[in-house]
Amino acid sequence: MVGPAVKRDAVAHLQAAWGLSERRACSLVGADRKMVRYRSCRPPDTELRGRLRELANERRRFGYRRLFILLRREGEPSGVNRIHRLYREEGLSVRKRRARRKAVGTRAPILVEAKANARWSLDFVHDQFANGRRFRILNIVDDVTKECLGAIPDTSISGRRVARELTAIIERRGAPGLIVSDNGTEFTCNAMLAWCREMKVDWHFIAPGKPMQNGFVESFNGRMRDELLNERLFFSLDDARRQISVWIADYNHQRPHSWLGYLTPVAFAANLSATADPLRNPDQLRRSAVAPPAPIGAKSAEALIAAG
C-alpha cells in the first residue's frame, strides 16, 4: 500500500470491519491522519472529461498527446500533464496490439532533400471485405512531408494501373526526384520500366527481404492498419473507397503527426515550402537541426538517397 487512495481505503476498511479507531487504523496502515482526512479541492472538470471521452471514442487509436493537440486546437488552455491525468483517470489508455519483432543492427541515415516531391514511397497493404473477399490498397507517400498522395483500393492492381495512378498524381503535383518500392511484380514489370523511361523518373528498389529500407511507407501502412483497417468494416469496394478517402483527407489535413512536431502533413509542407530549408537528415526533421552539407561533387538539388 503505497498510494494515498489505497491507504484511505485500508483505513476505512479497518474502521468498518474491525471497529478500530482512526488513530489505531492509521498506525497499523502507516498512514498520516491528515492524509486520511484530506479531501480533494480540484474542480470536477465535467465538460473537459466529457469532451476528452468524445474525442477518444472518435479516434480510438489516439493517445493523450494527440488528443491534447486536438483539444488545444479547440481552445482548451489545460496543459498536457493535466490532460494526461484526466486521460488516465477516465481509463482511456489505448490497448496495445501484439508487438512485432525488431531488427537488430545499425542503419545508415538516409539523406533526402527537405522539400516536397524529393522522394516518394510506394507499397501495398491488404485487407478484406465483410464477406471475406480480399482487396489491396496502393499507398503512395511523400517521405519528407508525410503526405499521402494516393490510396487506391481495388481487388486487383496491375503495373499499368500503377503507372496510370502515378501519372495522374504527377500531373497534379509534379514529378518526384526518386521513387522507392519493393521488388513486387507490379513495380518490376515491363509496363513500369517503360513508364520510368518515358517520364524520366529514377526508381530505386530496396533489397529483397528488407522492408525497413522502405520504412516511410511501411510506417504509414501501420497507421492505416491500426486506425482504419482494424477499426472499420468494408461491405463493398465503393464503401472501401469512400471510407479510405475520408480517412486520407483527415490524415493529411487534421491528424497531428508526431514526426512533424504534431503539425499536419499539409501544414508542414506549407511551412517547408515557405522557409525553403536546406538539405537535412530526416532523422533531424522533428528537432529542426542543421543537416551536414552535400557530399563533394554532388549538387544539393540532386542529393542521392542511400539504399538502407
CSV table of C-alpha atoms in Angstrom, one decimal:
chain,number,residue,atom,x,y,z
A,1,MET,CA,0.0,0.0,0.0
A,2,VAL,CA,2.0,2.9,-1.3
A,3,GLY,CA,-0.7,5.3,-2.6
A,4,PRO,CA,-2.8,7.7,-0.6
A,5,ALA,CA,-6.0,6.4,-2.1
A,6,VAL,CA,-5.1,2.8,-1.2
A,7,LYS,CA,-4.2,3.8,2.3
A,8,ARG,CA,-7.5,5.7,2.8
A,9,ASP,CA,-9.4,2.6,1.6
A,10,ALA,CA,-7.5,0.4,4.0
A,11,VAL,CA,-8.2,2.7,7.0
A,12,ALA,CA,-11.9,2.8,6.1
A,13,HIS,CA,-12.0,-1.0,5.9
A,14,LEU,CA,-10.3,-1.4,9.3
A,15,GLN,CA,-12.7,1.1,10.8
A,16,ALA,CA,-15.8,-0.5,9.3
A,17,ALA,CA,-14.9,-4.3,9.6
A,18,TRP,CA,-13.0,-4.3,12.8
A,19,GLY,CA,-14.3,-1.2,14.6
A,20,LEU,CA,-10.9,0.3,15.1
A,21,SER,CA,-10.4,4.0,15.8
A,22,GLU,CA,-9.0,6.2,13.2
A,23,ARG,CA,-5.8,6.7,15.2
A,24,ARG,CA,-5.3,2.9,15.6
A,25,ALA,CA,-6.1,2.1,11.9
A,26,CYS,CA,-3.7,4.8,10.7
A,27,SER,CA,-1.0,3.4,13.0
A,28,LEU,CA,-1.4,-0.1,11.5
A,29,VAL,CA,-1.5,1.0,7.9
A,30,GLY,CA,1.3,3.6,8.3
A,31,ALA,CA,-0.8,6.5,7.1
A,32,ASP,CA,-0.9,10.0,8.3
A,33,ARG,CA,-4.2,11.1,9.8
A,34,LYS,CA,-4.1,14.4,7.9
A,35,MET,CA,-3.7,12.5,4.7
A,36,VAL,CA,-6.7,10.2,5.5
A,37,ARG,CA,-8.9,13.2,6.3
A,38,TYR,CA,-7.8,15.2,3.2
A,39,ARG,CA,-10.5,15.8,0.5
A,40,SER,CA,-9.5,17.0,-2.9
A,41,CYS,CA,-10.3,20.5,-3.8
A,42,ARG,CA,-9.9,20.0,-7.6
A,43,PRO,CA,-12.8,21.0,-9.8
A,44,PRO,CA,-14.7,18.1,-11.3
A,45,ASP,CA,-13.8,19.1,-14.9
A,46,THR,CA,-17.0,17.6,-16.1
A,47,GLU,CA,-17.1,19.3,-19.5
A,48,LEU,CA,-13.4,18.6,-20.2
A,49,ARG,CA,-13.7,15.0,-19.2
A,50,GLY,CA,-16.8,14.6,-21.4
A,51,ARG,CA,-15.0,16.2,-24.4
A,52,LEU,CA,-11.9,14.1,-23.8
A,53,ARG,CA,-14.1,10.9,-23.8
A,54,GLU,CA,-15.8,12.0,-27.0
A,55,LEU,CA,-12.5,12.6,-28.8
A,56,ALA,CA,-11.2,9.3,-27.5
A,57,ASN,CA,-14.2,7.4,-28.8
A,58,GLU,CA,-14.0,9.1,-32.2
A,59,ARG,CA,-10.3,8.4,-32.5
A,60,ARG,CA,-9.8,5.2,-30.5
A,61,ARG,CA,-6.1,4.7,-31.6
A,62,PHE,CA,-5.0,8.2,-30.5
A,63,GLY,CA,-3.0,8.6,-27.3
A,64,TYR,CA,-3.2,11.5,-24.8
A,65,ARG,CA,-0.6,13.6,-26.7
A,66,ARG,CA,-2.6,13.7,-30.0
A,67,LEU,CA,-5.9,14.2,-28.0
A,68,PHE,CA,-4.1,17.1,-26.2
A,69,ILE,CA,-3.3,18.7,-29.6
A,70,LEU,CA,-6.9,18.3,-30.8
A,71,LEU,CA,-8.2,19.9,-27.5
A,72,ARG,CA,-5.7,22.7,-27.8
A,73,ARG,CA,-7.0,23.5,-31.4
A,74,GLU,CA,-10.4,23.9,-29.8
A,75,GLY,CA,-9.1,26.5,-27.4
A,76,GLU,CA,-8.6,24.3,-24.3
A,77,PRO,CA,-6.0,26.0,-22.1
A,78,SER,CA,-5.1,23.0,-20.0
A,79,GLY,CA,-1.5,21.7,-20.1
A,80,VAL,CA,-0.5,18.2,-21.4
A,81,ASN,CA,0.1,16.9,-17.8
A,82,ARG,CA,-3.5,17.7,-16.8
A,83,ILE,CA,-4.8,16.1,-19.9
A,84,HIS,CA,-2.7,13.0,-19.2
A,85,ARG,CA,-4.1,12.8,-15.6
A,86,LEU,CA,-7.7,13.0,-16.8
A,87,TYR,CA,-6.9,10.6,-19.6
A,88,ARG,CA,-5.7,8.0,-17.1
A,89,GLU,CA,-8.5,8.6,-14.6
A,90,GLU,CA,-11.1,8.1,-17.4
A,91,GLY,CA,-9.4,4.8,-18.3
A,92,LEU,CA,-8.9,5.8,-22.0
A,93,SER,CA,-5.5,4.2,-22.5
A,94,VAL,CA,-5.0,2.7,-26.0
A,95,ARG,CA,-5.0,-1.1,-26.0
A,96,LYS,CA,-1.6,-2.3,-27.2
A,97,ARG,CA,-1.5,-4.7,-30.0
A,98,ARG,CA,1.0,-7.6,-30.3
A,99,ALA,CA,4.5,-6.2,-30.7
A,100,ARG,CA,6.4,-7.1,-33.8
A,101,ARG,CA,10.0,-8.3,-33.8
A,102,LYS,CA,12.5,-5.6,-34.1
A,103,ALA,CA,15.5,-5.7,-36.4
A,104,VAL,CA,18.9,-5.8,-34.8
A,105,GLY,CA,21.9,-3.9,-36.0
A,106,THR,CA,22.9,-0.4,-37.1
A,107,ARG,CA,21.4,1.5,-40.0
A,108,ALA,CA,23.0,4.3,-42.1
A,109,PRO,CA,21.0,7.5,-42.1
A,110,ILE,CA,19.1,8.2,-45.4
A,111,LEU,CA,19.6,11.7,-46.7
A,112,VAL,CA,16.8,13.4,-48.6
A,113,GLU,CA,16.3,16.9,-49.8
A,114,ALA,CA,14.0,18.8,-47.4
A,115,LYS,CA,11.3,19.7,-49.9
A,116,ALA,CA,8.1,18.2,-51.3
A,117,ASN,CA,8.5,15.6,-54.1
A,118,ALA,CA,12.1,14.9,-53.2
A,119,ARG,CA,11.2,11.2,-52.7
A,120,TRP,CA,8.1,9.1,-52.9
A,121,SER,CA,7.5,5.6,-51.5
A,122,LEU,CA,5.1,3.0,-52.7
A,123,ASP,CA,3.7,-0.2,-51.2
A,124,PHE,CA,0.6,-2.3,-51.0
A,125,VAL,CA,-1.5,-3.1,-47.9
A,126,HIS,CA,-4.1,-5.9,-47.9
A,127,ASP,CA,-7.5,-6.3,-46.2
A,128,GLN,CA,-10.8,-8.0,-46.8
A,129,PHE,CA,-14.5,-7.1,-47.1
A,130,ALA,CA,-17.1,-8.2,-44.6
A,131,ASN,CA,-17.9,-11.2,-46.9
A,132,GLY,CA,-14.3,-12.4,-46.8
A,133,ARG,CA,-13.2,-11.3,-50.3
A,134,ARG,CA,-9.8,-9.8,-50.2
A,135,PHE,CA,-8.7,-6.4,-51.7
A,136,ARG,CA,-5.5,-4.4,-51.7
A,137,ILE,CA,-4.6,-0.7,-51.4
A,138,LEU,CA,-1.8,1.0,-53.3
A,139,ASN,CA,-0.3,3.7,-50.9
A,140,ILE,CA,1.8,6.5,-52.2
A,141,VAL,CA,3.6,8.7,-49.6
A,142,ASP,CA,5.8,11.7,-49.8
A,143,ASP,CA,8.7,10.8,-47.5
A,144,VAL,CA,9.5,14.4,-46.4
A,145,THR,CA,6.1,15.9,-45.9
A,146,LYS,CA,4.5,12.6,-44.9
A,147,GLU,CA,1.5,13.4,-47.1
A,148,CYS,CA,-0.5,10.6,-48.5
A,149,LEU,CA,-0.5,11.3,-52.2
A,150,GLY,CA,-2.8,8.4,-53.1
A,151,ALA,CA,-4.5,5.4,-51.5
A,152,ILE,CA,-6.1,3.3,-54.3
A,153,PRO,CA,-8.2,0.3,-53.2
A,154,ASP,CA,-9.1,-2.4,-55.7
A,155,THR,CA,-9.4,-6.1,-55.9
A,156,SER,CA,-6.6,-6.2,-58.5
A,157,ILE,CA,-4.0,-3.6,-59.4
A,158,SER,CA,-1.6,-4.2,-62.2
A,159,GLY,CA,1.6,-2.5,-63.3
A,160,ARG,CA,-0.3,-0.5,-65.9
A,161,ARG,CA,-2.8,0.7,-63.3
A,162,VAL,CA,0.1,1.8,-61.1
A,163,ALA,CA,1.6,3.8,-64.0
A,164,ARG,CA,-1.8,5.5,-64.6
A,165,GLU,CA,-2.2,6.4,-61.0
A,166,LEU,CA,1.3,7.8,-60.8
A,167,THR,CA,0.8,9.8,-64.0
A,168,ALA,CA,-2.3,11.4,-62.6
A,169,ILE,CA,-0.5,12.4,-59.4
A,170,ILE,CA,2.4,13.9,-61.3
A,171,GLU,CA,0.1,15.9,-63.5
A,172,ARG,CA,-1.5,17.3,-60.3
A,173,ARG,CA,1.6,17.7,-58.1
A,174,GLY,CA,4.8,17.5,-60.2
A,175,ALA,CA,7.4,14.7,-60.8
A,176,PRO,CA,9.3,13.3,-57.8
A,177,GLY,CA,13.1,13.2,-57.6
A,178,LEU,CA,13.1,9.5,-56.7
A,179,ILE,CA,10.5,6.7,-56.2
A,180,VAL,CA,11.3,3.8,-53.8
A,181,SER,CA,9.5,0.5,-53.7
A,182,ASP,CA,10.0,-3.2,-53.1
A,183,ASN,CA,10.5,-5.8,-55.8
A,184,GLY,CA,6.9,-6.7,-56.4
A,185,THR,CA,5.8,-7.7,-59.9
A,186,GLU,CA,3.6,-4.6,-60.2
A,187,PHE,CA,6.7,-2.4,-59.9
A,188,THR,CA,9.2,-4.5,-61.9
A,189,CYS,CA,7.0,-5.3,-64.9
A,190,ASN,CA,7.8,-4.0,-68.4
A,191,ALA,CA,4.9,-1.5,-68.2
A,192,MET,CA,6.6,0.2,-65.2
A,193,LEU,CA,10.0,0.1,-66.7
A,194,ALA,CA,8.7,1.7,-69.9
A,195,TRP,CA,6.9,4.3,-67.8
A,196,CYS,CA,10.1,5.3,-65.9
A,197,ARG,CA,11.9,5.8,-69.2
A,198,GLU,CA,9.1,7.8,-70.7
A,199,MET,CA,8.6,10.0,-67.6
A,200,LYS,CA,12.4,10.2,-66.8
A,201,VAL,CA,11.8,9.3,-63.2
A,202,ASP,CA,14.5,7.5,-61.1
A,203,TRP,CA,13.2,4.3,-59.4
A,204,HIS,CA,15.0,2.6,-56.5
A,205,PHE,CA,14.2,-1.0,-55.5
A,206,ILE,CA,15.0,-2.0,-51.9
A,207,ALA,CA,16.9,-5.2,-51.1
A,208,PRO,CA,14.8,-8.3,-51.1
A,209,GLY,CA,13.5,-9.2,-47.6
A,210,LYS,CA,14.4,-5.7,-46.2
A,211,PRO,CA,11.1,-3.9,-45.8
A,212,MET,CA,12.6,-1.3,-43.4
A,213,GLN,CA,14.6,0.1,-46.3
A,214,ASN,CA,11.1,1.4,-47.3
A,215,GLY,CA,10.3,2.4,-43.8
A,216,PHE,CA,8.4,5.6,-44.5
A,217,VAL,CA,5.5,3.9,-46.3
A,218,GLU,CA,5.7,0.9,-44.0
A,219,SER,CA,5.1,3.3,-41.1
A,220,PHE,CA,2.2,4.8,-42.9
A,221,ASN,CA,0.8,1.3,-43.6
A,222,GLY,CA,1.0,0.6,-39.9
A,223,ARG,CA,-1.0,3.8,-39.1
A,224,MET,CA,-3.6,2.9,-41.7
A,225,ARG,CA,-3.9,-0.6,-40.4
A,226,ASP,CA,-4.2,0.5,-36.8
A,227,GLU,CA,-6.5,3.5,-37.1
A,228,LEU,CA,-8.7,2.4,-40.1
A,229,LEU,CA,-8.5,-1.1,-41.4
A,230,ASN,CA,-8.6,-2.8,-37.9
A,231,GLU,CA,-11.4,-0.4,-36.8
A,232,ARG,CA,-13.9,-0.5,-39.7
A,233,LEU,CA,-15.9,-3.0,-41.7
A,234,PHE,CA,-16.0,-2.6,-45.5
A,235,PHE,CA,-19.0,-4.0,-47.3
A,236,SER,CA,-18.1,-3.3,-50.9
A,237,LEU,CA,-15.4,-1.7,-53.0
A,238,ASP,CA,-17.3,1.6,-53.2
A,239,ASP,CA,-17.7,1.6,-49.4
A,240,ALA,CA,-14.0,1.0,-49.0
A,241,ARG,CA,-13.1,3.8,-51.4
A,242,ARG,CA,-15.4,6.2,-49.6
A,243,GLN,CA,-14.1,5.4,-46.1
A,244,ILE,CA,-10.5,5.4,-47.2
A,245,SER,CA,-10.8,8.7,-49.0
A,246,VAL,CA,-12.4,10.3,-45.8
A,247,TRP,CA,-9.6,8.9,-43.7
A,248,ILE,CA,-6.8,10.1,-46.0
A,249,ALA,CA,-8.3,13.6,-46.0
A,250,ASP,CA,-8.3,13.6,-42.3
A,251,TYR,CA,-4.8,12.2,-42.2
A,252,ASN,CA,-3.4,15.0,-44.4
A,253,HIS,CA,-5.4,17.9,-43.0
A,254,GLN,CA,-6.4,17.2,-39.4
A,255,ARG,CA,-4.4,14.4,-37.8
A,256,PRO,CA,-1.3,15.7,-35.9
A,257,HIS,CA,1.8,13.9,-36.9
A,258,SER,CA,4.4,13.3,-34.1
A,259,TRP,CA,7.3,13.1,-36.6
A,260,LEU,CA,6.4,16.6,-37.8
A,261,GLY,CA,6.2,18.2,-34.3
A,262,TYR,CA,2.5,17.5,-34.2
A,263,LEU,CA,1.7,19.5,-37.3
A,264,THR,CA,-0.5,18.1,-40.0
A,265,PRO,CA,1.3,16.9,-43.2
A,266,VAL,CA,-0.3,19.7,-45.3
A,267,ALA,CA,0.7,22.4,-42.7
A,268,PHE,CA,4.2,21.1,-42.5
A,269,ALA,CA,4.5,21.1,-46.4
A,270,ALA,CA,3.3,24.7,-46.4
A,271,ASN,CA,5.9,25.7,-43.8
A,272,LEU,CA,8.6,23.8,-45.6
A,273,SER,CA,7.9,25.5,-48.9
A,274,ALA,CA,7.8,28.9,-47.2
A,275,THR,CA,11.1,28.6,-45.4
A,276,ALA,CA,12.9,26.6,-48.2
A,277,ASP,CA,15.0,24.6,-45.7
A,278,PRO,CA,18.4,23.2,-46.9
A,279,LEU,CA,19.3,19.5,-47.3
A,280,ARG,CA,18.9,17.8,-44.0
A,281,ASN,CA,18.7,14.3,-42.5
A,282,PRO,CA,15.0,13.2,-42.0
A,283,ASP,CA,16.0,11.9,-38.5
A,284,GLN,CA,16.5,15.6,-37.6
A,285,LEU,CA,13.3,17.0,-39.1
A,286,ARG,CA,11.5,16.8,-35.8
A,287,ARG,CA,14.3,18.6,-33.9
A,288,SER,CA,14.9,21.1,-36.8
A,289,ALA,CA,18.7,20.5,-36.7
A,290,VAL,CA,21.0,21.6,-39.4
A,291,ALA,CA,22.0,18.8,-41.8
A,292,PRO,CA,25.5,18.1,-43.0
A,293,PRO,CA,26.4,19.5,-46.4
A,294,ALA,CA,26.0,17.5,-49.5
A,295,PRO,CA,28.9,15.2,-50.5
A,296,ILE,CA,31.7,16.6,-52.6
A,297,GLY,CA,30.8,16.6,-56.2
A,298,ALA,CA,27.0,16.3,-55.6
A,299,LYS,CA,24.6,19.2,-56.1
A,300,SER,CA,22.2,19.9,-53.2
A,301,ALA,CA,19.3,19.6,-55.6
A,302,GLU,CA,20.5,16.2,-56.7
A,303,ALA,CA,21.4,14.6,-53.4
A,304,LEU,CA,21.3,10.9,-53.5
A,305,ILE,CA,19.4,8.7,-51.1
A,306,ALA,CA,21.3,5.9,-49.5
A,307,ALA,CA,19.9,2.4,-50.0
A,308,GLY,CA,19.0,1.3,-46.5
